[in-house]
Coordinates of C-alpha atoms in Angstrom, one line a residue:
K9 CA 7.5 1.4 5.9
S10 CA 6.2 1.6 2.5
G11 CA 2.5 2.7 2.0
R12 CA 0.8 5.3 0.1
L13 CA -0.3 8.9 1.1
P14 CA -4.5 8.8 1.9
G15 CA -6.4 10.1 -0.7
T16 CA -3.9 10.7 -3.3
G17 CA -2.7 7.0 -4.3
E18 CA 0.9 8.5 -4.4
H19 CA 3.8 5.8 -3.3
L20 CA 5.6 6.6 0.0
L21 CA 8.7 4.6 0.5
P22 CA 11.2 4.3 3.3
A23 CA 13.1 7.6 3.8
G24 CA 16.9 8.2 4.0
P25 CA 18.6 10.2 6.3
L26 CA 17.3 13.9 6.6
F27 CA 19.2 16.9 5.9
L28 CA 18.2 20.4 6.5
S29 CA 20.0 23.5 5.4
N30 CA 22.3 25.3 7.8
Q31 CA 19.7 28.2 8.9
S32 CA 20.0 30.0 12.0
G33 CA 17.2 31.2 14.5
A34 CA 14.7 29.5 16.9
F35 CA 12.5 28.3 14.0
L36 CA 14.7 26.0 12.9
M37 CA 15.7 24.7 16.3
A38 CA 12.2 23.8 17.1
F39 CA 11.6 22.2 13.5
T40 CA 14.8 20.0 14.2
K41 CA 13.3 19.4 17.7
S42 CA 10.2 18.3 16.6
L43 CA 11.4 15.9 14.1
I44 CA 13.5 14.4 16.7
T45 CA 10.7 14.0 19.1
L46 CA 8.5 12.5 16.2
A47 CA 11.1 10.2 15.1
C48 CA 11.4 8.9 18.8
A49 CA 7.6 8.8 18.8
A50 CA 7.5 6.6 15.5
A51 CA 10.1 4.5 16.9
A52 CA 8.2 3.7 20.1
L53 CA 4.9 3.4 18.2
A54 CA 6.7 0.7 15.7
A55 CA 8.0 -1.0 18.5
N56 CA 4.3 -1.5 19.9
G57 CA 3.1 -2.7 16.8
A58 CA 1.7 0.3 15.3
E59 CA 2.1 1.3 11.9
V60 CA 4.0 4.3 11.2
K61 CA 5.2 5.8 7.8
I62 CA 7.6 8.5 7.1
G63 CA 8.0 10.1 3.6
G64 CA 7.6 13.1 1.3
M65 CA 8.5 14.5 -2.1
V66 CA 11.1 16.6 -3.8
D67 CA 10.5 18.6 -6.8
T68 CA 12.8 21.0 -8.5
G69 CA 13.1 22.8 -12.1
L70 CA 13.6 25.6 -13.8
R71 CA 10.9 28.1 -14.7
F72 CA 11.1 30.8 -17.7
Q73 CA 7.9 33.5 -17.1
H74 CA 7.0 36.8 -19.1
T75 CA 4.3 39.2 -17.9
S76 CA 3.0 41.9 -19.4
T77 CA 1.1 44.9 -17.9
G78 CA -0.5 46.0 -20.9
T79 CA 0.6 49.6 -20.6
G80 CA 4.1 49.5 -21.8
T81 CA 6.0 47.3 -18.9
S82 CA 6.9 43.6 -19.6
T83 CA 9.5 41.9 -17.6
N84 CA 11.3 38.2 -18.4
T85 CA 12.6 36.3 -15.6
L86 CA 14.3 32.9 -15.6
E87 CA 15.0 31.1 -12.1
M88 CA 14.9 28.0 -10.1
A89 CA 11.6 26.9 -8.9
E90 CA 10.5 24.1 -6.5
G91 CA 7.3 22.4 -5.8
M92 CA 6.0 22.5 -9.6
L93 CA 4.4 19.2 -10.3
N94 CA 3.6 18.6 -6.8
A95 CA 4.5 20.9 -3.6
N96 CA 7.5 19.9 -1.5
R97 CA 6.5 18.1 1.6
I98 CA 7.5 16.1 4.8
I99 CA 4.8 13.3 5.8
F100 CA 4.7 11.4 8.7
M101 CA 1.5 8.9 9.1
G102 CA 0.7 6.5 11.6
G103 CA -2.3 4.6 13.0
E104 CA -3.5 1.1 14.3
N105 CA -6.5 -1.0 14.2
L106 CA -8.7 -0.6 16.9
R107 CA -11.0 -3.5 16.0
P108 CA -11.9 -5.5 12.9
G109 CA -13.2 -3.1 10.2
T110 CA -12.2 0.2 12.5
D111 CA -9.0 1.9 12.3
L112 CA -7.5 4.9 13.8
G113 CA -4.9 6.9 12.0
F114 CA -3.1 10.3 11.5
C115 CA -1.0 12.8 9.1
L116 CA 1.2 15.4 9.5
E117 CA 2.6 17.6 6.5
A118 CA 5.2 19.8 6.5
S119 CA 6.0 22.0 3.4
Y120 CA 9.4 23.1 2.4
A121 CA 11.1 24.7 -0.6
S122 CA 13.7 22.3 -2.3
D123 CA 15.6 25.0 -4.2
S124 CA 16.5 27.0 -0.6
G125 CA 15.9 24.5 2.3
E126 CA 13.6 27.1 4.1
M127 CA 10.4 26.0 5.7
K128 CA 7.1 27.3 3.6
T129 CA 5.2 29.1 6.5
E130 CA 7.0 30.7 9.1
G131 CA 5.8 30.0 12.6
S132 CA 4.0 27.0 11.6
L133 CA 5.6 23.3 11.1
F134 CA 2.8 21.5 9.8
D135 CA 1.5 23.9 7.4
R136 CA -0.2 21.5 4.9
G137 CA -2.1 19.4 7.4
S138 CA -2.3 17.9 10.7
Y139 CA -5.2 15.7 11.6
I140 CA -6.2 12.5 13.2
Y141 CA -9.1 10.4 11.8
I142 CA -11.2 7.2 12.7
K143 CA -12.4 5.3 9.6
D144 CA -15.1 2.4 10.0
Q145 CA -15.8 0.2 6.9
D146 CA -19.8 0.7 7.8
L147 CA -19.8 4.1 9.4
G148 CA -17.5 6.2 6.9
Q149 CA -14.7 8.2 8.2
V150 CA -14.4 10.9 10.4
A151 CA -11.1 13.4 10.7
F152 CA -10.1 16.3 12.8
G153 CA -7.4 19.2 12.6
R154 CA -6.0 21.3 10.0
L155 CA -7.3 19.9 6.5
G156 CA -7.7 21.0 3.2
I157 CA -10.9 22.9 2.1
M158 CA -12.7 20.9 0.1
R159 CA -12.9 23.4 -3.3
S160 CA -9.0 23.6 -3.2
G161 CA -8.3 19.6 -3.6
A162 CA -5.2 20.6 -2.2
T163 CA -4.3 17.9 0.9
P164 CA -5.1 14.4 1.2
L165 CA -8.3 14.1 2.1
S166 CA -10.3 16.5 -0.5
F167 CA -7.6 15.8 -3.2
D168 CA -10.1 12.8 -5.1
I169 CA -13.2 14.9 -4.2
T170 CA -12.5 17.9 -6.4
G171 CA -8.5 18.4 -7.2
A172 CA -7.9 14.7 -9.3
R173 CA -11.6 14.7 -10.3
I174 CA -12.0 17.6 -12.0
N175 CA -8.4 18.7 -13.5
P176 CA -6.2 16.5 -15.3
F177 CA -3.5 18.8 -13.8
G178 CA -4.7 17.7 -10.3
T179 CA -4.5 20.9 -8.0
G180 CA -2.7 22.8 -10.5
W181 CA 1.2 21.9 -11.4
G182 CA 2.1 24.9 -9.0
N183 CA 0.3 28.0 -10.1
L184 CA 0.0 26.8 -13.6
A185 CA -3.4 25.4 -13.7
S186 CA -5.0 25.6 -10.3
P187 CA -9.0 25.9 -10.8
M188 CA -8.2 28.3 -7.6
Y189 CA -7.6 30.8 -10.1
V190 CA -11.3 30.8 -11.3
M191 CA -13.2 31.4 -8.1
P192 CA -13.0 33.0 -5.3
F193 CA -10.0 32.3 -2.9
Y194 CA -10.4 31.3 0.6
G195 CA -7.1 29.6 1.2
F196 CA -5.8 25.9 0.7
P197 CA -6.0 24.3 4.1
S198 CA -7.9 25.8 6.9
S199 CA -7.4 24.9 10.5
N200 CA -10.0 23.8 13.5
M201 CA -11.6 21.7 10.6
V202 CA -14.0 18.5 10.9
Q203 CA -14.4 16.2 7.9
Y204 CA -17.1 13.4 7.6
D205 CA -16.7 10.7 4.7
T206 CA -19.8 8.5 4.2
P207 CA -19.4 4.9 3.0
S208 CA -20.0 4.2 -0.6
F209 CA -23.8 3.6 -1.5
A210 CA -23.9 2.1 -5.2
G211 CA -20.9 4.5 -6.3
V212 CA -22.0 7.7 -4.5
K213 CA -20.2 9.2 -1.3
G214 CA -21.0 12.1 0.4
H215 CA -18.5 14.5 2.0
F216 CA -18.9 17.3 4.7
Q217 CA -16.9 20.1 6.2
Y218 CA -17.1 22.5 8.9
S219 CA -14.2 25.0 10.1
F220 CA -14.6 26.7 13.6
D221 CA -12.0 29.2 12.9
A222 CA -10.7 29.1 8.9
D223 CA -7.6 30.9 10.1
T224 CA -9.2 34.2 10.9
K225 CA -6.8 37.4 10.7
G226 CA -6.8 40.0 13.4
N227 CA -7.1 40.1 17.3
N228 CA -9.8 39.0 19.8
V229 CA -11.0 36.0 17.6
V230 CA -12.9 33.4 19.5
E231 CA -13.2 30.1 17.6
G232 CA -16.8 28.9 17.0
S233 CA -18.1 32.4 17.4
S234 CA -19.2 35.4 15.2
S235 CA -15.7 36.8 15.6
A236 CA -14.3 34.1 13.2
D237 CA -14.5 33.4 9.7
R238 CA -16.2 29.8 9.3
Y239 CA -16.2 27.8 6.4
A240 CA -18.5 24.8 5.4
S241 CA -18.6 22.7 2.5
A242 CA -20.6 19.6 1.7
A243 CA -20.0 17.3 -1.8
F244 CA -21.7 14.2 -3.3
T245 CA -19.3 12.2 -5.5
W246 CA -20.1 9.1 -7.7
D247 CA -17.8 7.1 -9.3
S248 CA -18.2 4.3 -11.7
S249 CA -15.9 2.3 -14.4
V250 CA -16.3 5.3 -17.1
A251 CA -17.0 8.4 -14.9
N252 CA -16.0 10.3 -11.6
L253 CA -18.4 13.0 -10.9
V254 CA -18.9 15.7 -8.0
F255 CA -21.4 18.3 -6.8
M256 CA -20.3 20.9 -4.2
A257 CA -21.6 23.6 -2.4
D258 CA -19.3 25.8 0.1
W259 CA -19.9 29.0 2.4
M260 CA -17.7 31.1 4.0
N261 CA -19.6 32.9 7.0
E262 CA -17.8 36.2 7.4
A263 CA -16.7 37.2 10.9
S264 CA -18.6 39.8 12.3
T265 CA -15.6 42.0 12.3
S266 CA -15.7 42.1 8.6
G267 CA -18.4 44.7 9.1
D268 CA -21.2 44.6 6.4
Q269 CA -19.2 42.0 4.2
E270 CA -21.6 39.5 2.3
D271 CA -21.2 35.8 3.3
A272 CA -19.5 34.1 0.3
L273 CA -21.4 31.3 -1.5
G274 CA -20.2 28.6 -4.5
L275 CA -21.5 25.8 -6.3
L276 CA -19.5 23.5 -8.7
F277 CA -20.2 20.8 -10.8
G278 CA -17.7 18.6 -12.7
G279 CA -15.5 15.4 -13.1
N280 CA -13.9 13.3 -16.0
V281 CA -15.0 10.7 -18.3
K282 CA -13.0 7.7 -19.6
L283 CA -13.0 7.4 -23.4
D284 CA -10.0 4.9 -23.6
P285 CA -7.2 5.9 -24.3
V286 CA -8.4 9.6 -23.8
K287 CA -9.9 10.9 -20.2
L288 CA -12.0 14.0 -20.6
Y289 CA -12.4 16.5 -17.9
A290 CA -14.6 19.7 -17.3
F291 CA -16.3 21.9 -14.3
G292 CA -18.7 24.7 -14.1
T293 CA -19.0 27.1 -11.1
W294 CA -20.9 29.9 -9.7
F295 CA -20.3 31.9 -7.0
K296 CA -21.5 35.0 -4.9
G297 CA -20.1 37.3 -2.0
G298 CA -16.5 36.6 -2.7
D299 CA -13.9 39.1 -1.6
M300 CA -10.6 37.8 -3.2
I301 CA -9.5 36.7 -6.8
M302 CA -6.2 35.4 -6.9
P303 CA -3.8 37.6 -9.0
L304 CA -2.1 36.1 -12.0
P305 CA 1.3 34.4 -11.7
G306 CA 3.9 37.1 -11.7
L307 CA 1.6 40.1 -11.6
S308 CA 1.0 40.2 -8.0
D309 CA 0.4 43.9 -8.0
C310 CA -2.6 43.5 -10.5
R311 CA -5.2 42.2 -8.0
P312 CA -8.8 43.9 -9.3
L313 CA -11.9 43.2 -7.0
T314 CA -9.3 43.0 -4.3
G315 CA -11.2 44.9 -1.2
L316 CA -14.5 44.9 -3.1
D317 CA -17.2 43.0 -1.4
D318 CA -20.0 40.6 -2.8
I319 CA -18.1 39.6 -5.9
G320 CA -20.1 37.2 -7.9
G321 CA -19.6 35.4 -11.1
H322 CA -19.2 32.2 -13.0
A323 CA -16.3 29.9 -14.3
F324 CA -15.9 26.6 -16.5
S325 CA -13.1 24.4 -17.8
V326 CA -12.2 21.6 -20.1
G327 CA -9.5 19.5 -20.2
L328 CA -8.1 16.1 -21.4
R329 CA -5.4 13.5 -20.7
A330 CA -4.0 11.4 -23.2
P331 CA -0.9 8.8 -23.7
L332 CA 2.1 10.4 -25.5
L333 CA 5.7 9.3 -26.0
S334 CA 5.4 6.7 -23.4
G335 CA 4.4 9.4 -20.9
E336 CA 0.9 11.5 -20.3
F337 CA 0.1 14.4 -22.3
D338 CA -2.6 17.0 -20.2
L339 CA -4.5 19.6 -21.8
Y340 CA -6.7 22.3 -19.6
A341 CA -8.5 25.6 -20.6
M342 CA -10.0 27.8 -17.9
R343 CA -12.7 31.0 -18.5
M344 CA -14.1 33.3 -15.5
S345 CA -16.0 36.1 -15.7
A346 CA -16.2 38.1 -12.1
E347 CA -18.0 41.3 -11.0
A348 CA -18.4 43.5 -7.7
D349 CA -21.6 44.7 -6.5
D350 CA -20.0 48.5 -6.9
A351 CA -19.6 48.1 -10.6
D352 CA -18.2 51.7 -11.0
A353 CA -15.1 51.0 -8.9
D354 CA -11.4 50.7 -10.2
G355 CA -11.1 47.0 -11.7
A356 CA -15.1 46.1 -10.7
H357 CA -14.9 43.3 -13.5
I358 CA -12.6 41.1 -14.9
T359 CA -12.5 38.1 -17.5
R360 CA -9.9 35.5 -17.2
T361 CA -8.7 33.2 -19.7
S362 CA -5.9 30.6 -19.3
L363 CA -4.8 27.5 -21.5
V364 CA -2.0 24.9 -20.2
A365 CA -0.3 22.0 -22.0
G366 CA 1.9 19.7 -19.7
W367 CA 3.8 16.2 -20.3
K368 CA 5.2 14.0 -17.6
Y369 CA 7.2 11.2 -17.9
D370 CA 8.0 8.4 -15.4
F371 CA 11.2 7.1 -15.0
T372 CA 10.1 4.7 -12.1
K373 CA 7.0 4.8 -9.9
R374 CA 8.9 7.3 -7.7
T375 CA 10.8 9.4 -10.3
S376 CA 9.4 11.7 -13.2
F377 CA 10.4 14.2 -15.6
Y378 CA 7.7 17.2 -16.7
T379 CA 7.6 19.8 -18.7
A380 CA 4.8 22.5 -19.4
A381 CA 3.8 25.6 -20.9
G382 CA 0.8 28.0 -19.7
W383 CA -0.8 31.6 -20.9
F384 CA -3.4 33.5 -18.8
R385 CA -4.8 36.8 -19.3
D386 CA -7.3 39.1 -17.8
R387 CA -9.5 41.3 -19.4
T388 CA -9.9 44.5 -16.8
E389 CA -8.2 47.7 -16.3
Y390 CA -6.8 48.6 -12.9
V391 CA -4.5 51.1 -11.1
N392 CA -2.4 50.3 -7.7
G393 CA -0.5 53.2 -6.7
D394 CA 2.1 53.8 -9.9
S395 CA 1.3 50.6 -11.5
S396 CA -1.6 50.7 -14.1
F397 CA -2.9 47.7 -16.0
K398 CA -5.0 46.8 -19.0
N399 CA -5.6 43.4 -19.8
P400 CA -2.6 42.2 -18.3
E401 CA -1.1 38.6 -19.5
A402 CA 1.5 36.2 -18.7
W403 CA 2.9 33.2 -19.8
Q404 CA 5.2 30.3 -18.4
V405 CA 7.6 27.3 -19.8
L406 CA 8.8 25.2 -16.9
A407 CA 10.3 21.5 -16.6
G408 CA 11.7 19.5 -13.4
I409 CA 12.2 16.4 -11.8
H410 CA 9.9 15.0 -9.2
H411 CA 10.8 12.1 -6.8
N412 CA 8.6 10.4 -3.9
F413 CA 10.7 9.4 -1.0

């Protein structure tokens, strides 16, 4: 059946035959069996009058990337890349009406690489999200399962809270414009999560998340105990005909096995304002207690602040969306300053700046062409083994085709 992906407004239309690459191994067999089982379940639900939708996204293109360590080493690469506008995924959704005004539903998302046919996460089928929810028009919505953490905006239930609200590029057009590059990184989705969204009161909604175990690494982890990393967040959004705003606070309660690491706390305020035909975007964030900032695209060995506890700092961004040549033009700039508590350590301070511009043209409601260019720079000095970095930078130019099925 046709429909929309909850929380994104993106169309899902009837899927055609599903072809998988000829991979060997138990994981592919398990994946194939899972698809057959889900297809049978979907047919059974449809026969019983329940609503079932199957769809997804295919996104592939070319990307040129230049990186420089700032110490005399540079690299140029041209590659086929996938998931640059939106991540490739296969989606199963279903549900039914329990009573007037109350619905039950589920959403399962499996990510894959369209340029190779491989699944993205080894050992995990529905890595992007797997949750069940109950929505009541008077009481709000509650969901349980694997969900996108609120700050990432990376999966349906958090996309409209932060991702589409504070950034003209949504969740970032791959790694080109993601706000996650200017704040401590906790991951994109998190397991063992419960989320509650209130009904709207004069345009104001509350959103609350808690994860009993945010995919903690290590052995002897007990969900809901001090041996697990536990994530919590709260946000309030306000929507009107001219503005969409959000205030969010989130907290990562580090596992006791992490030693003396500080718990992480973050605050964010931002949104967008419509000034037809232009829409303006901005956000500001403050954080403390973090223990990781994502490295720049193409510079995975340059990881200043990694392994240092109590990373604190702030960041801000500005952006716009405007019509151009029958398509959409997006422009976005970000800047972050962060420092660890051990100010004398190698790579203990970083100032990051990025500027991104992109254009998207919709051939139909389902198929789009896109192209973008972005520049990133870190002001820092860092040594990792035989590699040294001084104010490294990277830039990308990309183009591709995106299709919703």
